[in-house]
Amino acid sequence: MTEAVINAVTEPVLSATNVSKNVLLSHARSLSILRGIHLEIKAGESVAIVGTSGSGKTTLLSLLAGLDSASSGEVHLLGHPLSRLDESAKAILRRKYVGFVFQNFQLIGSLTALENIVLPLELKGMPNAIEHARELLSRVGVLEREQHYPSQLSGGEQQRVALARAFAGKPAILFADEPTGNLDAATSQRVADIMFELNADTGTTLVLVTHDETLASRC
């Protein structure tokens, strides 16, 4: 995938057309997880995918982000039909334009809070990575924890670091999968406030998976 192709971004920034996902079970039987999904998301929109546990929310997010492949139909991410891209091309697309926040934080345990943010910035070749990472840690309220490892942070602090990491690369799209699912009510509120504040400031398109109707109502 060349730079010219990657930058050929069209509207909408994310779409799904008749997308289905089936999983093959034993004895040639299959399980239908998603069927006939259609959606369009425009630049700067905040959209919530809501449903009970086991309804296929995370599966849909994985398909939209190119982390998994649809059984049928097509997903267009930033103008690119994902079915036509190999895994390397999809990884390049995500690295350049996509951010992720997960329920279980997924910080690198052997790196400090600061290093968890700096590493992806350095891999992208971003100048002044350390200064930018510190600015974001300050923004999310955990700058004093910059030299602490994930195991030394509370759940809320880890998710703040994860948010800072996700927004550090200035993604065009942020996928958030139950970002407050492992947090208590008060901490969830603060983390959600930070996420929506950063999202509004950066103009990032937000795709949020949640079972929390209150959180979804903010989209």
PDB file of C-alpha atoms in Angstrom:
ATOM      1  CA  MET A   1       0.000   0.000   0.000  1.00  0.00           C
ATOM      2  CA  THR A   2       1.581   3.277  -1.079  1.00  0.00           C
ATOM      3  CA  GLU A   3       1.320   6.606   0.729  1.00  0.00           C
ATOM      4  CA  ALA A   4      -0.763   7.985  -2.129  1.00  0.00           C
ATOM      5  CA  VAL A   5      -3.286   5.161  -1.792  1.00  0.00           C
ATOM      6  CA  ILE A   6      -3.462   5.487   1.995  1.00  0.00           C
ATOM      7  CA  ASN A   7      -4.205   9.195   1.768  1.00  0.00           C
ATOM      8  CA  ALA A   8      -7.083   8.709  -0.688  1.00  0.00           C
ATOM      9  CA  VAL A   9      -9.690   9.199   2.070  1.00  0.00           C
ATOM     10  CA  THR A  10     -13.328   9.573   1.008  1.00  0.00           C
ATOM     11  CA  GLU A  11     -16.656  10.048   2.826  1.00  0.00           C
ATOM     12  CA  PRO A  12     -17.992   8.324   4.834  1.00  0.00           C
ATOM     13  CA  VAL A  13     -14.900   7.448   6.848  1.00  0.00           C
ATOM     14  CA  LEU A  14     -16.371   4.082   7.834  1.00  0.00           C
ATOM     15  CA  SER A  15     -19.104   1.969   6.262  1.00  0.00           C
ATOM     16  CA  ALA A  16     -20.402  -1.584   6.252  1.00  0.00           C
ATOM     17  CA  THR A  17     -22.515  -3.054   3.471  1.00  0.00           C
ATOM     18  CA  ASN A  18     -24.459  -6.268   4.104  1.00  0.00           C
ATOM     19  CA  VAL A  19     -21.768  -7.543   6.464  1.00  0.00           C
ATOM     20  CA  SER A  20     -22.171 -10.970   8.044  1.00  0.00           C
ATOM     21  CA  LYS A  21     -19.956 -13.096  10.249  1.00  0.00           C
ATOM     22  CA  ASN A  22     -20.305 -16.855  10.586  1.00  0.00           C
ATOM     23  CA  VAL A  23     -18.182 -19.255  12.607  1.00  0.00           C
ATOM     24  CA  LEU A  24     -17.810 -22.876  11.551  1.00  0.00           C
ATOM     25  CA  LEU A  25     -18.732 -25.355  14.281  1.00  0.00           C
ATOM     26  CA  SER A  26     -18.306 -29.116  14.367  1.00  0.00           C
ATOM     27  CA  HIS A  27     -20.139 -31.435  11.968  1.00  0.00           C
ATOM     28  CA  ALA A  28     -20.157 -28.768   9.232  1.00  0.00           C
ATOM     29  CA  ARG A  29     -22.548 -26.563  11.201  1.00  0.00           C
ATOM     30  CA  SER A  30     -22.059 -22.825  11.428  1.00  0.00           C
ATOM     31  CA  LEU A  31     -23.032 -20.153  13.945  1.00  0.00           C
ATOM     32  CA  SER A  32     -24.273 -16.808  12.637  1.00  0.00           C
ATOM     33  CA  ILE A  33     -22.874 -14.046  14.857  1.00  0.00           C
ATOM     34  CA  LEU A  34     -23.778 -11.052  12.669  1.00  0.00           C
ATOM     35  CA  ARG A  35     -26.077 -10.886   9.687  1.00  0.00           C
ATOM     36  CA  GLY A  36     -26.821  -8.153   7.139  1.00  0.00           C
ATOM     37  CA  ILE A  37     -25.142  -5.234   8.912  1.00  0.00           C
ATOM     38  CA  HIS A  38     -25.373  -1.864   7.161  1.00  0.00           C
ATOM     39  CA  LEU A  39     -23.949   1.382   8.554  1.00  0.00           C
ATOM     40  CA  GLU A  40     -22.286   4.647   7.558  1.00  0.00           C
ATOM     41  CA  ILE A  41     -20.244   6.841   9.885  1.00  0.00           C
ATOM     42  CA  LYS A  42     -19.054  10.289   8.820  1.00  0.00           C
ATOM     43  CA  ALA A  43     -15.938  12.152   9.891  1.00  0.00           C
ATOM     44  CA  GLY A  44     -16.175  13.549  13.405  1.00  0.00           C
ATOM     45  CA  GLU A  45     -19.270  11.585  14.408  1.00  0.00           C
ATOM     46  CA  SER A  46     -19.526   9.735  17.722  1.00  0.00           C
ATOM     47  CA  VAL A  47     -21.438   6.485  17.371  1.00  0.00           C
ATOM     48  CA  ALA A  48     -22.314   3.880  19.999  1.00  0.00           C
ATOM     49  CA  ILE A  49     -22.838   0.194  19.244  1.00  0.00           C
ATOM     50  CA  VAL A  50     -25.104  -0.993  22.046  1.00  0.00           C
ATOM     51  CA  GLY A  51     -26.192  -4.473  23.025  1.00  0.00           C
ATOM     52  CA  THR A  52     -26.166  -7.130  25.708  1.00  0.00           C
ATOM     53  CA  SER A  53     -23.181  -9.385  26.330  1.00  0.00           C
ATOM     54  CA  GLY A  54     -22.827 -11.940  23.545  1.00  0.00           C
ATOM     55  CA  SER A  55     -24.783  -9.919  20.983  1.00  0.00           C
ATOM     56  CA  GLY A  56     -21.788  -9.474  18.682  1.00  0.00           C
ATOM     57  CA  LYS A  57     -20.713  -5.903  19.555  1.00  0.00           C
ATOM     58  CA  THR A  58     -16.999  -6.656  19.836  1.00  0.00           C
ATOM     59  CA  THR A  59     -17.117  -8.876  16.764  1.00  0.00           C
ATOM     60  CA  LEU A  60     -18.581  -5.985  14.777  1.00  0.00           C
ATOM     61  CA  LEU A  61     -15.927  -3.602  16.074  1.00  0.00           C
ATOM     62  CA  SER A  62     -13.217  -6.089  15.053  1.00  0.00           C
ATOM     63  CA  LEU A  63     -14.675  -6.277  11.545  1.00  0.00           C
ATOM     64  CA  LEU A  64     -14.923  -2.487  11.241  1.00  0.00           C
ATOM     65  CA  ALA A  65     -11.305  -2.069  12.366  1.00  0.00           C
ATOM     66  CA  GLY A  66      -9.971  -4.792  10.090  1.00  0.00           C
ATOM     67  CA  LEU A  67      -8.874  -6.969  12.993  1.00  0.00           C
ATOM     68  CA  ASP A  68     -11.131  -9.750  11.692  1.00  0.00           C
ATOM     69  CA  SER A  69     -12.605 -10.545   8.288  1.00  0.00           C
ATOM     70  CA  ALA A  70     -16.282 -10.647   7.391  1.00  0.00           C
ATOM     71  CA  SER A  71     -17.804 -13.849   6.023  1.00  0.00           C
ATOM     72  CA  SER A  72     -19.671 -11.758   3.457  1.00  0.00           C
ATOM     73  CA  GLY A  73     -20.267  -8.113   2.639  1.00  0.00           C
ATOM     74  CA  GLU A  74     -17.756  -5.284   2.644  1.00  0.00           C
ATOM     75  CA  VAL A  75     -16.273  -2.839   5.133  1.00  0.00           C
ATOM     76  CA  HIS A  76     -14.736   0.405   3.881  1.00  0.00           C
ATOM     77  CA  LEU A  77     -12.313   2.005   6.342  1.00  0.00           C
ATOM     78  CA  LEU A  78     -11.128   5.484   5.337  1.00  0.00           C
ATOM     79  CA  GLY A  79     -12.046   4.749   1.750  1.00  0.00           C
ATOM     80  CA  HIS A  80     -10.320   1.355   1.615  1.00  0.00           C
ATOM     81  CA  PRO A  81     -12.281  -1.877   1.002  1.00  0.00           C
ATOM     82  CA  LEU A  82     -10.799  -4.121   3.702  1.00  0.00           C
ATOM     83  CA  SER A  83     -11.484  -7.356   1.826  1.00  0.00           C
ATOM     84  CA  ARG A  84      -8.987  -6.237  -0.816  1.00  0.00           C
ATOM     85  CA  LEU A  85      -6.164  -5.480   1.611  1.00  0.00           C
ATOM     86  CA  ASP A  86      -3.726  -8.056   2.947  1.00  0.00           C
ATOM     87  CA  GLU A  87      -2.873  -8.142   6.660  1.00  0.00           C
ATOM     88  CA  SER A  88       0.221  -5.973   6.194  1.00  0.00           C
ATOM     89  CA  ALA A  89      -1.735  -3.267   4.395  1.00  0.00           C
ATOM     90  CA  LYS A  90      -4.464  -3.294   7.045  1.00  0.00           C
ATOM     91  CA  ALA A  91      -1.828  -2.997   9.780  1.00  0.00           C
ATOM     92  CA  ILE A  92      -0.306   0.034   8.048  1.00  0.00           C
ATOM     93  CA  LEU A  93      -3.732   1.634   7.751  1.00  0.00           C
ATOM     94  CA  ARG A  94      -4.445   1.093  11.455  1.00  0.00           C
ATOM     95  CA  ARG A  95      -1.015   2.299  12.552  1.00  0.00           C
ATOM     96  CA  LYS A  96      -1.393   5.554  10.653  1.00  0.00           C
ATOM     97  CA  TYR A  97      -5.038   6.408  11.231  1.00  0.00           C
ATOM     98  CA  VAL A  98      -6.679   4.267  13.934  1.00  0.00           C
ATOM     99  CA  GLY A  99      -6.584   4.307  17.739  1.00  0.00           C
ATOM    100  CA  PHE A 100      -7.913   1.722  20.198  1.00  0.00           C
ATOM    101  CA  VAL A 101      -9.076   1.734  23.810  1.00  0.00           C
ATOM    102  CA  PHE A 102      -9.935  -1.626  25.369  1.00  0.00           C
ATOM    103  CA  GLN A 103     -11.773  -2.712  28.502  1.00  0.00           C
ATOM    104  CA  ASN A 104      -8.663  -4.412  29.898  1.00  0.00           C
ATOM    105  CA  PHE A 105      -6.364  -1.436  29.094  1.00  0.00           C
ATOM    106  CA  GLN A 106      -3.715  -3.522  27.230  1.00  0.00           C
ATOM    107  CA  LEU A 107      -0.761  -1.487  28.429  1.00  0.00           C
ATOM    108  CA  ILE A 108       2.686  -3.058  28.095  1.00  0.00           C
ATOM    109  CA  GLY A 109       3.594  -4.225  31.594  1.00  0.00           C
ATOM    110  CA  SER A 110       7.355  -3.819  31.194  1.00  0.00           C
ATOM    111  CA  LEU A 111       7.045  -0.152  30.170  1.00  0.00           C
ATOM    112  CA  THR A 112       6.272   2.863  32.329  1.00  0.00           C
ATOM    113  CA  ALA A 113       3.190   4.982  31.738  1.00  0.00           C
ATOM    114  CA  LEU A 114       5.290   7.463  29.774  1.00  0.00           C
ATOM    115  CA  GLU A 115       6.998   4.749  27.732  1.00  0.00           C
ATOM    116  CA  ASN A 116       3.645   3.173  26.842  1.00  0.00           C
ATOM    117  CA  ILE A 117       2.742   6.412  25.070  1.00  0.00           C
ATOM    118  CA  VAL A 118       6.158   7.223  23.649  1.00  0.00           C
ATOM    119  CA  LEU A 119       6.745   3.835  22.005  1.00  0.00           C
ATOM    120  CA  PRO A 120       3.949   4.000  19.375  1.00  0.00           C
ATOM    121  CA  LEU A 121       4.835   7.643  18.674  1.00  0.00           C
ATOM    122  CA  GLU A 122       8.459   6.732  18.012  1.00  0.00           C
ATOM    123  CA  LEU A 123       7.366   3.850  15.783  1.00  0.00           C
ATOM    124  CA  LYS A 124       5.387   6.388  13.750  1.00  0.00           C
ATOM    125  CA  GLY A 125       8.418   8.666  13.569  1.00  0.00           C
ATOM    126  CA  MET A 126       6.706  11.498  15.425  1.00  0.00           C
ATOM    127  CA  PRO A 127       9.135  14.222  16.555  1.00  0.00           C
ATOM    128  CA  ASN A 128       9.224  15.353  20.202  1.00  0.00           C
ATOM    129  CA  ALA A 129       7.487  12.139  21.264  1.00  0.00           C
ATOM    130  CA  ILE A 130       8.438  12.470  24.943  1.00  0.00           C
ATOM    131  CA  GLU A 131       7.197  16.050  25.201  1.00  0.00           C
ATOM    132  CA  HIS A 132       3.944  15.179  23.462  1.00  0.00           C
ATOM    133  CA  ALA A 133       3.428  12.138  25.714  1.00  0.00           C
ATOM    134  CA  ARG A 134       3.954  14.217  28.837  1.00  0.00           C
ATOM    135  CA  GLU A 135       1.467  16.812  27.639  1.00  0.00           C
ATOM    136  CA  LEU A 136      -1.164  14.109  27.238  1.00  0.00           C
ATOM    137  CA  LEU A 137      -0.395  12.534  30.611  1.00  0.00           C
ATOM    138  CA  SER A 138      -0.907  15.963  32.135  1.00  0.00           C
ATOM    139  CA  ARG A 139      -4.148  16.382  30.199  1.00  0.00           C
ATOM    140  CA  VAL A 140      -5.588  13.125  31.556  1.00  0.00           C
ATOM    141  CA  GLY A 141      -4.353  13.909  35.073  1.00  0.00           C
ATOM    142  CA  VAL A 142      -1.655  11.277  35.655  1.00  0.00           C
ATOM    143  CA  LEU A 143       1.590  13.100  34.843  1.00  0.00           C
ATOM    144  CA  GLU A 144       2.864  12.402  38.359  1.00  0.00           C
ATOM    145  CA  ARG A 145       2.602   8.695  37.490  1.00  0.00           C
ATOM    146  CA  GLU A 146       4.742   8.867  34.352  1.00  0.00           C
ATOM    147  CA  GLN A 147       7.493   6.625  35.784  1.00  0.00           C
ATOM    148  CA  HIS A 148       5.094   4.063  37.248  1.00  0.00           C
ATOM    149  CA  TYR A 149       4.472   0.687  35.636  1.00  0.00           C
ATOM    150  CA  PRO A 150       0.924  -0.526  34.885  1.00  0.00           C
ATOM    151  CA  SER A 151       0.986  -2.868  37.889  1.00  0.00           C
ATOM    152  CA  GLN A 152       1.573   0.181  40.096  1.00  0.00           C
ATOM    153  CA  LEU A 153      -1.455   2.043  38.729  1.00  0.00           C
ATOM    154  CA  SER A 154      -5.121   1.765  39.601  1.00  0.00           C
ATOM    155  CA  GLY A 155      -7.598   0.659  36.960  1.00  0.00           C
ATOM    156  CA  GLY A 156      -8.718   4.229  36.385  1.00  0.00           C
ATOM    157  CA  GLU A 157      -5.126   5.431  36.047  1.00  0.00           C
ATOM    158  CA  GLN A 158      -4.333   2.664  33.589  1.00  0.00           C
ATOM    159  CA  GLN A 159      -7.319   3.599  31.440  1.00  0.00           C
ATOM    160  CA  ARG A 160      -6.282   7.263  31.491  1.00  0.00           C
ATOM    161  CA  VAL A 161      -2.854   6.233  30.217  1.00  0.00           C
ATOM    162  CA  ALA A 162      -4.544   4.076  27.582  1.00  0.00           C
ATOM    163  CA  LEU A 163      -6.638   7.058  26.476  1.00  0.00           C
ATOM    164  CA  ALA A 164      -3.556   9.249  26.269  1.00  0.00           C
ATOM    165  CA  ARG A 165      -1.834   6.590  24.174  1.00  0.00           C
ATOM    166  CA  ALA A 166      -4.848   6.225  21.888  1.00  0.00           C
ATOM    167  CA  PHE A 167      -5.115   9.963  21.185  1.00  0.00           C
ATOM    168  CA  ALA A 168      -1.359  10.584  21.054  1.00  0.00           C
ATOM    169  CA  GLY A 169      -1.094   9.478  17.446  1.00  0.00           C
ATOM    170  CA  LYS A 170      -3.938  11.825  16.411  1.00  0.00           C
ATOM    171  CA  PRO A 171      -6.070   9.036  14.940  1.00  0.00           C
ATOM    172  CA  ALA A 172      -8.769   9.684  12.373  1.00  0.00           C
ATOM    173  CA  ILE A 173     -10.905   7.004  14.041  1.00  0.00           C
ATOM    174  CA  LEU A 174     -10.908   5.768  17.621  1.00  0.00           C
ATOM    175  CA  PHE A 175     -12.456   2.385  18.441  1.00  0.00           C
ATOM    176  CA  ALA A 176     -13.340   2.039  22.130  1.00  0.00           C
ATOM    177  CA  ASP A 177     -14.482  -1.390  23.352  1.00  0.00           C
ATOM    178  CA  GLU A 178     -16.245  -1.128  26.743  1.00  0.00           C
ATOM    179  CA  PRO A 179     -13.696   1.506  27.891  1.00  0.00           C
ATOM    180  CA  THR A 180     -15.298   1.860  31.331  1.00  0.00           C
ATOM    181  CA  GLY A 181     -16.365  -1.760  31.771  1.00  0.00           C
ATOM    182  CA  ASN A 182     -13.769  -2.589  34.446  1.00  0.00           C
ATOM    183  CA  LEU A 183     -14.136   0.614  36.447  1.00  0.00           C
ATOM    184  CA  ASP A 184     -16.320   1.709  39.351  1.00  0.00           C
ATOM    185  CA  ALA A 185     -19.074   4.248  38.720  1.00  0.00           C
ATOM    186  CA  ALA A 186     -17.181   7.381  39.785  1.00  0.00           C
ATOM    187  CA  THR A 187     -14.029   6.418  37.915  1.00  0.00           C
ATOM    188  CA  SER A 188     -16.074   5.447  34.855  1.00  0.00           C
ATOM    189  CA  GLN A 189     -17.628   8.912  34.806  1.00  0.00           C
ATOM    190  CA  ARG A 190     -14.238  10.639  34.925  1.00  0.00           C
ATOM    191  CA  VAL A 191     -12.698   8.399  32.274  1.00  0.00           C
ATOM    192  CA  ALA A 192     -15.720   8.930  30.000  1.00  0.00           C
ATOM    193  CA  ASP A 193     -15.462  12.707  30.513  1.00  0.00           C
ATOM    194  CA  ILE A 194     -11.796  12.644  29.494  1.00  0.00           C
ATOM    195  CA  MET A 195     -12.509  10.487  26.460  1.00  0.00           C
ATOM    196  CA  PHE A 196     -15.250  12.763  25.144  1.00  0.00           C
ATOM    197  CA  GLU A 197     -13.229  15.907  25.924  1.00  0.00           C
ATOM    198  CA  LEU A 198     -10.237  14.623  23.957  1.00  0.00           C
ATOM    199  CA  ASN A 199     -12.517  13.432  21.185  1.00  0.00           C
ATOM    200  CA  ALA A 200     -14.179  16.841  20.873  1.00  0.00           C
ATOM    201  CA  ASP A 201     -10.848  18.663  20.868  1.00  0.00           C
ATOM    202  CA  THR A 202      -9.276  16.465  18.195  1.00  0.00           C
ATOM    203  CA  GLY A 203     -12.331  15.951  15.988  1.00  0.00           C
ATOM    204  CA  THR A 204     -11.671  12.214  15.957  1.00  0.00           C
ATOM    205  CA  THR A 205     -14.429   9.891  14.758  1.00  0.00           C
ATOM    206  CA  LEU A 206     -15.453   7.751  17.742  1.00  0.00           C
ATOM    207  CA  VAL A 207     -16.929   4.255  17.514  1.00  0.00           C
ATOM    208  CA  LEU A 208     -17.872   3.101  20.995  1.00  0.00           C
ATOM    209  CA  VAL A 209     -18.965  -0.398  21.984  1.00  0.00           C
ATOM    210  CA  THR A 210     -20.875  -0.493  25.259  1.00  0.00           C
ATOM    211  CA  HIS A 211     -23.759  -2.034  27.141  1.00  0.00           C
ATOM    212  CA  ASP A 212     -24.063   1.167  29.190  1.00  0.00           C
ATOM    213  CA  GLU A 213     -27.020   3.192  27.913  1.00  0.00           C
ATOM    214  CA  THR A 214     -25.906   6.299  29.809  1.00  0.00           C
ATOM    215  CA  LEU A 215     -22.493   6.216  28.175  1.00  0.00           C
ATOM    216  CA  ALA A 216     -24.039   5.529  24.778  1.00  0.00           C
ATOM    217  CA  SER A 217     -26.372   8.515  25.140  1.00  0.00           C
ATOM    218  CA  ARG A 218     -23.351  10.825  25.052  1.00  0.00           C
ATOM    219  CA  CYS A 219     -22.666   9.819  21.447  1.00  0.00           C
TER     220      CYS A 219
END
